[in-house]
XYZ file of C-alpha atoms in Angstrom:
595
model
C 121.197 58.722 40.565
C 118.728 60.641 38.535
C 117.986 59.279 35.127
C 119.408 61.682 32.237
C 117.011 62.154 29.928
C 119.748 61.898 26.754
C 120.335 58.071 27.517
C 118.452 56.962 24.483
C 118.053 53.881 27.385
C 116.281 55.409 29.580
C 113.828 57.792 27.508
C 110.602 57.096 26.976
C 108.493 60.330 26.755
C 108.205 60.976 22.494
C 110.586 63.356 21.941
C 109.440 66.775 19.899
C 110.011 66.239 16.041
C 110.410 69.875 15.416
C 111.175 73.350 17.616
C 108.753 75.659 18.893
C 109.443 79.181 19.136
C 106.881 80.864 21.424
C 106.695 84.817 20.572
C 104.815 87.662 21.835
C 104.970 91.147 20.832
C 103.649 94.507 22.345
C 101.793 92.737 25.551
C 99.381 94.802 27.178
C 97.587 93.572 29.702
C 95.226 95.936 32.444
C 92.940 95.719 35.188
C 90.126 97.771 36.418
C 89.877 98.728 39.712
C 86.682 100.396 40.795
C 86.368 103.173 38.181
C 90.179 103.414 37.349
C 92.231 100.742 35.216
C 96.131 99.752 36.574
C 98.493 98.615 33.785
C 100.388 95.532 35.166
C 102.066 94.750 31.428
C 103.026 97.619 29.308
C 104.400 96.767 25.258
C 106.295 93.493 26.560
C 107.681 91.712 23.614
C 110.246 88.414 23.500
C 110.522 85.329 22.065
C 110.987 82.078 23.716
C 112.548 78.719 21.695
C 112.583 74.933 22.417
C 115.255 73.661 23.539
C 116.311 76.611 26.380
C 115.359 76.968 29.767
C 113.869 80.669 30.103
C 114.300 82.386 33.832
C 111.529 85.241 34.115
C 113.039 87.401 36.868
C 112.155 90.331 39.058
C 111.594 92.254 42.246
C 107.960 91.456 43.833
C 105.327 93.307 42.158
C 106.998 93.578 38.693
C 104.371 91.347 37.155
C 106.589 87.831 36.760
C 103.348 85.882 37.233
C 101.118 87.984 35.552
C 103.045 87.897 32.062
C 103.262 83.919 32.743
C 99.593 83.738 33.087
C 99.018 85.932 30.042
C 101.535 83.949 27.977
C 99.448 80.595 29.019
C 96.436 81.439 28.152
C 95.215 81.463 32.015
C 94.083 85.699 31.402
C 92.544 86.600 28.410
C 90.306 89.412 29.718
C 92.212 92.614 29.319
C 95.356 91.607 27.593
C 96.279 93.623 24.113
C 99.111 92.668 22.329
C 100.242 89.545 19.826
C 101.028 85.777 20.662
C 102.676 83.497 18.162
C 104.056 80.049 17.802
C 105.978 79.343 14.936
C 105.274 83.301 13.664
C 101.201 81.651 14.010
C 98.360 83.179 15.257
C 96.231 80.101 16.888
C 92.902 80.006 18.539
C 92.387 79.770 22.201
C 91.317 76.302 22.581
C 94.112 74.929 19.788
C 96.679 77.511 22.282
C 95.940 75.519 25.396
C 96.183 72.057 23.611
C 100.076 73.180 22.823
C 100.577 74.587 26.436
C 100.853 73.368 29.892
C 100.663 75.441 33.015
C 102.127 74.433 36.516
C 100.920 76.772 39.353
C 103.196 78.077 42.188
C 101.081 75.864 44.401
C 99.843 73.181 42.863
C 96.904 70.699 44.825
C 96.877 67.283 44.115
C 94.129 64.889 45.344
C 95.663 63.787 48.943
C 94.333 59.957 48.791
C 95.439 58.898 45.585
C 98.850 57.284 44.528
C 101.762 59.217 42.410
C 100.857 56.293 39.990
C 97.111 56.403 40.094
C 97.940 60.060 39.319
C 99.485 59.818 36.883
C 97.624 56.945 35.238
C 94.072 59.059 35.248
C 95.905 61.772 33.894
C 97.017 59.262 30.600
C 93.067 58.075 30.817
C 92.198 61.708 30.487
C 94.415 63.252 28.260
C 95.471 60.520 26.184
C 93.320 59.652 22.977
C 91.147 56.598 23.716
C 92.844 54.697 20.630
C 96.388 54.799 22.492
C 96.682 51.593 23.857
C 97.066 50.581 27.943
C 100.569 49.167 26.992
C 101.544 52.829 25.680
C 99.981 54.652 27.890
C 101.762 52.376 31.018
C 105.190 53.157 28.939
C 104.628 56.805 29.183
C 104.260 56.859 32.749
C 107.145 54.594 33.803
C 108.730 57.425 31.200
C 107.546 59.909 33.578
C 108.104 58.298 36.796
C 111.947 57.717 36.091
C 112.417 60.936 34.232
C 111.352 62.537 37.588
C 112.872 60.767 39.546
C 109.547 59.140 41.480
C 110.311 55.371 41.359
C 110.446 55.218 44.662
C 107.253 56.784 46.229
C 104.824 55.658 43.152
C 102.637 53.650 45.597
C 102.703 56.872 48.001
C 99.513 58.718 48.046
C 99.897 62.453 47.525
C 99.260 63.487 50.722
C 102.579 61.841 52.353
C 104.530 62.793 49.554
C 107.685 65.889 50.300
C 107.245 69.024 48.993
C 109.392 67.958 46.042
C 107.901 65.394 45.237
C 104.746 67.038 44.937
C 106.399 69.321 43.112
C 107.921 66.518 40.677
C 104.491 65.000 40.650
C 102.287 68.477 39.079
C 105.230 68.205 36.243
C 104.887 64.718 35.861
C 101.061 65.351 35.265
C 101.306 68.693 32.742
C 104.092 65.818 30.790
C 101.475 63.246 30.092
C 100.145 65.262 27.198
C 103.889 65.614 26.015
C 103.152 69.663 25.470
C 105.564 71.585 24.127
C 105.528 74.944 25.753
C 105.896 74.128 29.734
C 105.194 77.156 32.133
C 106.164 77.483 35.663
C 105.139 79.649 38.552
C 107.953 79.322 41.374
C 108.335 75.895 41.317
C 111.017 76.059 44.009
C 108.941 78.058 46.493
C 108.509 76.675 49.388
C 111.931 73.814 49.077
C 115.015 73.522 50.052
C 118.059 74.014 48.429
C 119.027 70.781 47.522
C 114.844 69.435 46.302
C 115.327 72.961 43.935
C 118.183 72.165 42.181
C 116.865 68.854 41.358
C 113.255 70.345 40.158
C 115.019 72.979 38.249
C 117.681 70.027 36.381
C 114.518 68.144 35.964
C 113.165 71.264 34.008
C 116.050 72.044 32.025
C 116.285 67.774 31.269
C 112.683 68.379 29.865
C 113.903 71.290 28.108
C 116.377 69.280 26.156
C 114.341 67.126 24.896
C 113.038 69.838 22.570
C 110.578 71.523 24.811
C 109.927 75.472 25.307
C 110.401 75.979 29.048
C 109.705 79.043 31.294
C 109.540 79.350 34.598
C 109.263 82.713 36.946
C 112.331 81.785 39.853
C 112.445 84.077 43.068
C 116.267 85.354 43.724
C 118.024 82.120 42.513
C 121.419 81.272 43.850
C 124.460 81.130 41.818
C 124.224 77.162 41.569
C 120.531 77.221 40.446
C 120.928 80.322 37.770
C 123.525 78.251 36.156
C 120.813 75.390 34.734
C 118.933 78.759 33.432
C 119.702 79.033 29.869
C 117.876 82.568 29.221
C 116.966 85.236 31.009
C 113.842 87.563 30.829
C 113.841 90.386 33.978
C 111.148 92.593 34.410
C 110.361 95.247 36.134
C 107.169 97.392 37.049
C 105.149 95.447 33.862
C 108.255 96.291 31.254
C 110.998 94.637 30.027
C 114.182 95.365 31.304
C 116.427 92.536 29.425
C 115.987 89.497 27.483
C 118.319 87.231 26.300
C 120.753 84.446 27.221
C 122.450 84.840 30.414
C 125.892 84.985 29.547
C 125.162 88.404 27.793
C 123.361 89.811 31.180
C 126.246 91.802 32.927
C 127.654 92.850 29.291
C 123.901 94.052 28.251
C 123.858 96.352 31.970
C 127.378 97.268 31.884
C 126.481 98.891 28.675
C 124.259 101.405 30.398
C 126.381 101.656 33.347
C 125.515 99.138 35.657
C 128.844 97.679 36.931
C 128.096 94.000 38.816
C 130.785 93.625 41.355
C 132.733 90.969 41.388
C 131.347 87.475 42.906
C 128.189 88.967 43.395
C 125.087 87.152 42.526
C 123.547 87.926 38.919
C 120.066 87.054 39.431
C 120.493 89.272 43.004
C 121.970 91.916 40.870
C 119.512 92.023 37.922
C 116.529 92.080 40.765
C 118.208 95.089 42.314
C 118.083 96.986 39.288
C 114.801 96.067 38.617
C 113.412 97.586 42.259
C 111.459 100.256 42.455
C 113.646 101.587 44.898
C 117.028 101.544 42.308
C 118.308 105.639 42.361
C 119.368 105.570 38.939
C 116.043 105.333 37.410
C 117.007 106.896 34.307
C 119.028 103.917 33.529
C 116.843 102.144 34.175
C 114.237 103.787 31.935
C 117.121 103.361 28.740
C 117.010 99.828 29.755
C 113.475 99.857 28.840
C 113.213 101.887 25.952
C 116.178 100.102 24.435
C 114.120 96.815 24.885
C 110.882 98.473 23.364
C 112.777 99.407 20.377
C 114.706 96.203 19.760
C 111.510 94.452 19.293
C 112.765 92.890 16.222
C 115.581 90.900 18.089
C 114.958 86.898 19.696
C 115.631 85.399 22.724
C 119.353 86.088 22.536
C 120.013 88.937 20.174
C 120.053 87.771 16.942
C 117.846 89.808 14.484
C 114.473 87.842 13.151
C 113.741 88.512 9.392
C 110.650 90.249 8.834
C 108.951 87.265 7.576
C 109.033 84.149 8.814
C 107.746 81.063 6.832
C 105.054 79.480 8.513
C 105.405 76.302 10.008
C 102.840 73.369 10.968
C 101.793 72.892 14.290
C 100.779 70.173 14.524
C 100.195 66.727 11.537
C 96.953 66.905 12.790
C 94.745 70.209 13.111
C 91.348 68.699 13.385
C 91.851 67.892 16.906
C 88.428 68.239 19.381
C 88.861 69.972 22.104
C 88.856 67.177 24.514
C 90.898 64.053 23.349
C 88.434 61.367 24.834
C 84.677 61.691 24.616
C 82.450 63.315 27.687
C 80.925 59.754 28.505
C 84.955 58.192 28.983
C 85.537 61.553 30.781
C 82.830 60.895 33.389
C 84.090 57.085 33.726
C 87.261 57.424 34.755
C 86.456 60.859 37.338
C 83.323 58.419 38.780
C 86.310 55.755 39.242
C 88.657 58.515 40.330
C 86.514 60.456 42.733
C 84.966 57.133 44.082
C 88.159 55.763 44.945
C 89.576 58.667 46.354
C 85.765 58.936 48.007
C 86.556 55.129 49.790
C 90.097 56.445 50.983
C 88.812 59.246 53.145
C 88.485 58.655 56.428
C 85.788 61.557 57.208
C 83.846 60.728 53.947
C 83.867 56.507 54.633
C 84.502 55.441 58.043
C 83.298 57.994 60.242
C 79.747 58.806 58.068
C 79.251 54.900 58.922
C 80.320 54.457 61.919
C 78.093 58.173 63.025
C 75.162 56.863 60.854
C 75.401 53.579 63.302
C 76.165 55.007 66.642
C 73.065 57.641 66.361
C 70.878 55.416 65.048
C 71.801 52.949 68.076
C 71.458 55.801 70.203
C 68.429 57.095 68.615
C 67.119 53.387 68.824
C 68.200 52.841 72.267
C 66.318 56.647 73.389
C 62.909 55.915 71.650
C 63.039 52.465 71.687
C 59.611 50.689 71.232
C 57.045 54.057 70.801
C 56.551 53.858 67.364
C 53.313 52.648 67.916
C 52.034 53.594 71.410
C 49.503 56.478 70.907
C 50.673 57.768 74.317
C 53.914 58.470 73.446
C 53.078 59.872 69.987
C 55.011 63.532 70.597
C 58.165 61.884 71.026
C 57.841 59.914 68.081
C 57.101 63.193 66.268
C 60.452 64.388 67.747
C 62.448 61.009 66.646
C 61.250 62.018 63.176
C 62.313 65.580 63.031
C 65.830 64.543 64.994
C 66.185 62.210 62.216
C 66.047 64.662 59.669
C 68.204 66.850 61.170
C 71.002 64.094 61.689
C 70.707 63.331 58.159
C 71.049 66.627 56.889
C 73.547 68.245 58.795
C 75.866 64.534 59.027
C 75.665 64.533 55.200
C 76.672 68.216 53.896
C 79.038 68.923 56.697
C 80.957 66.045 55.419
C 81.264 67.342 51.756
C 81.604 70.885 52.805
C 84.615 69.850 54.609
C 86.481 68.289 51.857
C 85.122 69.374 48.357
C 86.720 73.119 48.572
C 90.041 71.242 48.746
C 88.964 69.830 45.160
C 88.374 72.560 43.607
C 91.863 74.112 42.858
C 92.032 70.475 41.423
C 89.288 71.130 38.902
C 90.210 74.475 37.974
C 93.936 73.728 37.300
C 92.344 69.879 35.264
C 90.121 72.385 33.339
C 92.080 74.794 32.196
C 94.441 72.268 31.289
C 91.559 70.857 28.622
C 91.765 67.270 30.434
C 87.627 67.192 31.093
C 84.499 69.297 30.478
C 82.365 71.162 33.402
C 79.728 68.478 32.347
C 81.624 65.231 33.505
C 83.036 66.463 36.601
C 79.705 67.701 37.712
C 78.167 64.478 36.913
C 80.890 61.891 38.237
C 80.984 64.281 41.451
C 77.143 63.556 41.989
C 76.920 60.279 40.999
C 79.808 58.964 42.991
C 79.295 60.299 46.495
C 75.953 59.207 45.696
C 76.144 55.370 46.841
C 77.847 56.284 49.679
C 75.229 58.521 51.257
C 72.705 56.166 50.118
C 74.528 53.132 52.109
C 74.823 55.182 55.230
C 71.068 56.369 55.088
C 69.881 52.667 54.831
C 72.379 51.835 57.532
C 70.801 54.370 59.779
C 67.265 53.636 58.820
C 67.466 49.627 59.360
C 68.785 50.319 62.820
C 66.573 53.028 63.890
C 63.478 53.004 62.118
C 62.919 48.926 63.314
C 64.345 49.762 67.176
C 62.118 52.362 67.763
C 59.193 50.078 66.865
C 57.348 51.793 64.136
C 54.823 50.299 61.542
C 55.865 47.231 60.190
C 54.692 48.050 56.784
C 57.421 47.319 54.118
C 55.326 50.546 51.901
C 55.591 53.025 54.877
C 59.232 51.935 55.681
C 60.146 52.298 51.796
C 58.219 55.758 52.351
C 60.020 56.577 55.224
C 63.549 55.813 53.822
C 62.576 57.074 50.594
C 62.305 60.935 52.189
C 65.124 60.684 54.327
C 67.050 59.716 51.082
C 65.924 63.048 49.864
C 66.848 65.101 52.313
C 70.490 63.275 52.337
C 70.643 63.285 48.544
C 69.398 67.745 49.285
C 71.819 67.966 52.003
C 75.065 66.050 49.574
C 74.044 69.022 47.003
C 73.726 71.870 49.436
C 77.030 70.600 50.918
C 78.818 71.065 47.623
C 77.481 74.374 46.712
C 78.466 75.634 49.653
C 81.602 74.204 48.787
C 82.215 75.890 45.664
C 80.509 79.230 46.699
C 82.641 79.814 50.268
C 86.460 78.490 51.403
C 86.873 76.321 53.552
C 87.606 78.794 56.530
C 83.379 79.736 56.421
C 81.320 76.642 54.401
C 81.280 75.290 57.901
C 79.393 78.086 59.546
C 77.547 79.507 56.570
C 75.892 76.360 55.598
C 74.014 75.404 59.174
C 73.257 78.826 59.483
C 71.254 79.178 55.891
C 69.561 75.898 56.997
C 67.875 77.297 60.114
C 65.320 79.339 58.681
C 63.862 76.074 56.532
C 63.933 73.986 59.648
C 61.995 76.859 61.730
C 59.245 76.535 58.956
C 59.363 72.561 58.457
C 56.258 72.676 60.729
C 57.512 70.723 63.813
C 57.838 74.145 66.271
C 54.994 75.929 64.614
C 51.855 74.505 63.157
C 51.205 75.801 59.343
C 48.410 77.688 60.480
C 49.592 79.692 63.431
C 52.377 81.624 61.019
C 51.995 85.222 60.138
C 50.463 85.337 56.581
C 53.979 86.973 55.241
C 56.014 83.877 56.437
C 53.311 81.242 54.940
C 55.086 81.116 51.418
C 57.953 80.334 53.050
C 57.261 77.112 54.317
C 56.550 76.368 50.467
C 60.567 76.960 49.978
C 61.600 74.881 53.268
C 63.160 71.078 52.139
C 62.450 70.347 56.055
C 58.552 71.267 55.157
C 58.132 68.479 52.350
C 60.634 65.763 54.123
C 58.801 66.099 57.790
C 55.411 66.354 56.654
C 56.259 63.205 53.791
C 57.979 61.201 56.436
C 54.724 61.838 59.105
C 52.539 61.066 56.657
C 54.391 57.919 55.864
C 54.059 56.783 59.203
C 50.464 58.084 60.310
C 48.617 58.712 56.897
C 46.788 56.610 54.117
C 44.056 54.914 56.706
C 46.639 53.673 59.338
C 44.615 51.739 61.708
C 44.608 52.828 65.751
C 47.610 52.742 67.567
C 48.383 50.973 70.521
C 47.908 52.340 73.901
C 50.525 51.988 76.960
C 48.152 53.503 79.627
C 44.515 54.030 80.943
C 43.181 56.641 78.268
C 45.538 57.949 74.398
C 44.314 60.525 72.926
C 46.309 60.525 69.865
C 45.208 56.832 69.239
C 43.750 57.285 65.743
C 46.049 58.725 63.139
C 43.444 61.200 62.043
C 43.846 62.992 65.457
C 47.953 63.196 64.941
C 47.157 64.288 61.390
C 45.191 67.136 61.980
C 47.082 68.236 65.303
C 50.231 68.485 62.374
C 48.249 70.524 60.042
C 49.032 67.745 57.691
C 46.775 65.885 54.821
C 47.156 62.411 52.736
C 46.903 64.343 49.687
C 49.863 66.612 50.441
C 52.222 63.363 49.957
C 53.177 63.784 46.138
C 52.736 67.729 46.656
C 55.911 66.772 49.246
C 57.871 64.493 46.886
C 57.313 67.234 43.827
C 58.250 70.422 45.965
C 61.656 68.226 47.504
C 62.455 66.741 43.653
C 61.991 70.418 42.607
C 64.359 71.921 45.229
C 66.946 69.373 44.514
C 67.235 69.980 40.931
C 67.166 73.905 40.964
C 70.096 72.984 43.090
C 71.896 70.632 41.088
C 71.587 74.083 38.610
C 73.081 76.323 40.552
C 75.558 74.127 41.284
C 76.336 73.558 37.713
C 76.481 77.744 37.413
C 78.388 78.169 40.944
C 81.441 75.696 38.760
C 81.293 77.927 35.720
C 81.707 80.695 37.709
C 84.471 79.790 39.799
C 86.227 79.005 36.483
C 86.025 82.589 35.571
């Protein structure tokens, strides 16, 4: 039996001391396309109270989620028009601290618990001062309000499509907000899992919260939980109010509703474009654009309203926790959810094993036998290539599944761009470097070369560089392309560096035009560091499996590569330099997806 959230027993979410009355007046909101500009909101104007569930309503098209985006705060660019809480102006960022936001599809990190959920959530939106014992209060709150008690040690991915569902609210609730907005949250369920979202909504609605929520052709059953009604039509108002007045409001203009028919089906077909009596219509809309004056269910508002606090405390930051706390708990986050995934954990070590066993096993014992020096040369570019290509596939392939994750946890003020970006680098970090060393101690040794603990630290240190380049090229290509290209676009923009790392074409023999470009190449610096690791610095003679080795003395292998001592640091520099300017535009590739 679902918990009811007016059991004084059973709640444990802070109730809201005071109502909220969310009002907007003359919304217009417009969007260029090409040289023209399409209005998609034209003078919309209502007024939404705590306390009432509020149905937006409307034929496809008529811009349902596009005035519950502009109400939220999500679209700013392009809208016109007045918002007010409590008959106040506030700022954006104070707006979105007083809002929450729950997308039609809402993504939820797949290997993490409904209770690890919802605990990072409290870690991240909660002030640092609240106490573990509150903060664990809140989310058994949650978790029974929701009805979740039984799937809290469920990780997200296994959960229904209700409780998903269940979960997103159970997140946006953490920060007890007290406007709620909802994009279709029973798209996509069955009958049954939407009347139970929809009772949860209007429970959270009684407990003194404003609560809208676009629904798509309701039936009977699930209109009835709906305690006001706002239908629009082609970017205009049409009706709002409660939805007992509905049919009398339409009948008044000469729309008859037969008898057992559907409301919400017979407000949407007046709304559509395709109604005949469009002049009706059009008095529907004028006679809303005139009654601008009137709340959500008729009743005139006085012309002034006395102002009335948001909030005991107005000096809130922006962020309730500090950007060092923020980073801690998405490093702990991101690294467990990191350890869960079988692509990111199990298969990068067990890969990193197998090829260097194989790679071991094919080149075994040439490190240092001068006759066999070109294959060496070709077990040091192969190991390259299996780093890079083994390390950003595997973040390419997940990380654009994140990202509707960040952008929803962003907008939602629960962390800066700043700590994400940071806890995202510094947690896949170990990772990649254990599977790198893994590799390295099993092929580096079995293929027999130079037991020098400085050249093997020399060695490993560049192919830790061109892992730690390929992690970060992985990830931009991430965040640049979906998941549907990142897969072929990132191999592809790699080819051109490995044609010019200098392994199948000496320096020398290039055209003068594609010279500079070696300068650019990550595979330049790593294979010429690595070779250099191995052969330069005064290595003494190699060993010799047959009669007569040409390539005995290092000097020889040196100058067949094109390839000096002194260019070592100019290598480390030029790969340190390429990492960073990409750690940059990752940074600027996040910003921009957030716009």
């Amino acid at each position: 039996m679902t918990p009811s959230c007016n059991d004084p027993a059973e709640v444990v979410i802070p109730l809201l001391d005071f109502s909220t009355t969310l009002a907007f007046n003359n919304l217009n909101y417009t969007v260029q396309q090409g040289s023209t500009s399409k209005t998609l909101l034209s003078n919309v104007s209502g007024s939404f109270r705590s306390g009432r569930l509020v149905a937006i309503l409307g034929p496809s098209g008529a811009g349902k989620s596009t005035l519950l985006n502009v109400l939220s705060g999500f679209k700013a660019k392009g809208v016109k028009g007045q918002i007010l809480i409590n008959n106040e102006v506030v700022d954006r960022q104070r707006y979105r601290q007083l809002v929450a936001y729950n997308a039609q599809d809402v993504k939820l990190l797949p290997n993490i618990t409904v209770e690890e959920t919802l605990r990072y959530t409290a870690d991240l939106k909660m002030s640092s001062k609240v106490s573990s014992s509150v903060k664990k209060t809140t989310i058994n709150g949650i978790v029974k309000l929701l009805g979740l008690e039984n799937c809290t040690k469920t990780q997200a991915r296994l959960l229904s499509g209700g409780e998903k569902k269940r979960l997103s609210i159970g997140q946006e609730l953490v920060s007890n907000p007290r406007i709620l907005f909802f994009d279709e949250p029973t798209s996509g369920l069955d009958s049954e899992s939407s009347y139970q979202v929809i009772s949860y909504m209007k429970d959270l609605a009684k407990q003194g919260r404003c609560v809208i929520s676009v629904i798509h052709q309701p039936s009977s059953e699930l209109l009835e939980l709906f305690d006001d009604i706002y239908l629009v039509a082609g970017g205009h108002c049409l009706y709002r109010g409660s939805l007992e007045n509905l049919i009398p409001t339409l009948s008044e203009v000469g729309f008859v509703c037969p008898q057992y028919y559907n409301r919400a089906d017979f407000a949407i077909k007046i709304a559509s474009r395709s109604n005949p009596e469009m002049e009706k219509v059009d008095q529907l809309i004028r006679l809303m654009e005139l009654d601008t004056n009137s709340d959500q269910n008729g009743n005139k508002r006085p012309d002034r309203l006395s102002p009335k606090p948001l909030d005991e405390d107005e000096s809130r930051s922006q962020y309730p926790i500090s950007q060092w706390r923020q980073f801690a708990i998405l490093t702990r986050r991101t690294t467990l959810g990191t350890i869960r995934n079988f692509t990111l954990t199990v298969l990068r070590f067990i890969g990193h094993l197998l090829f260097g066993l194989i790679i071991g096993t094919v080149y075994y014992d040439i490190g240092n036998d001068g006759a066999k020096i070109l294959s060496n040369i070709g077990f040091i570019m192969l190991t390259l290539l299996f780093i890079v290509f083994a390390n950003a596939m595997s973040v390419v392939l997940t990380f654009p599944l994140e990202m509707s994750v960040f952008i929803r946890e962003y907008k939602s003020n629960s962390y800066s761009i700043v700590a994400y970006f940071c806890s995202k680098i510094v947690a896949d970090f170990p990772l990649m470097l254990a599977g790198i060393t893994l590799f390295h101690g099993t092929a580096y040794y079995m293929t027999g070369q130079i037991n020098e603990p400085s050249r093997a630290a020399c060695f490993w240190a560049m192919c830790v560089g061109m892992g730690w380049f390929a992690q970060v090229y992985g990830l931009l290509g991430g965040s640049i392309f979906p998941i549907e290209v990142s897969p072929f676009i990132i191999p592809v923009t790699m080819l051109p560096g490995v044609l010019f790392c200098g392994f199948f074409i000496r320096y020398d023999e290039l055209f003068a035009a594609f010279q500079p470009l070696t300068f650019v190449s990550p595979f330049r610096f790593t294979f010429e560091g690595a070779s250099l690791a191995l052969y330069g610095f005064g290595r003494k003679d190699l060993g010799c499996s047959e009669m007569f080795c040409y390539y005995r003395k290092a000097a020889k292998i040196l100058d067949m590569l094109d390839m000096k001592d002194e260019n070592f640091w100019i290598d480390v520099g030029g790969l340190v330099t390429i990492i960073v300017l990409l750690h940059v535009a990752l940074y600027i590739s996040l910003r921009m997806r957030l716009r």
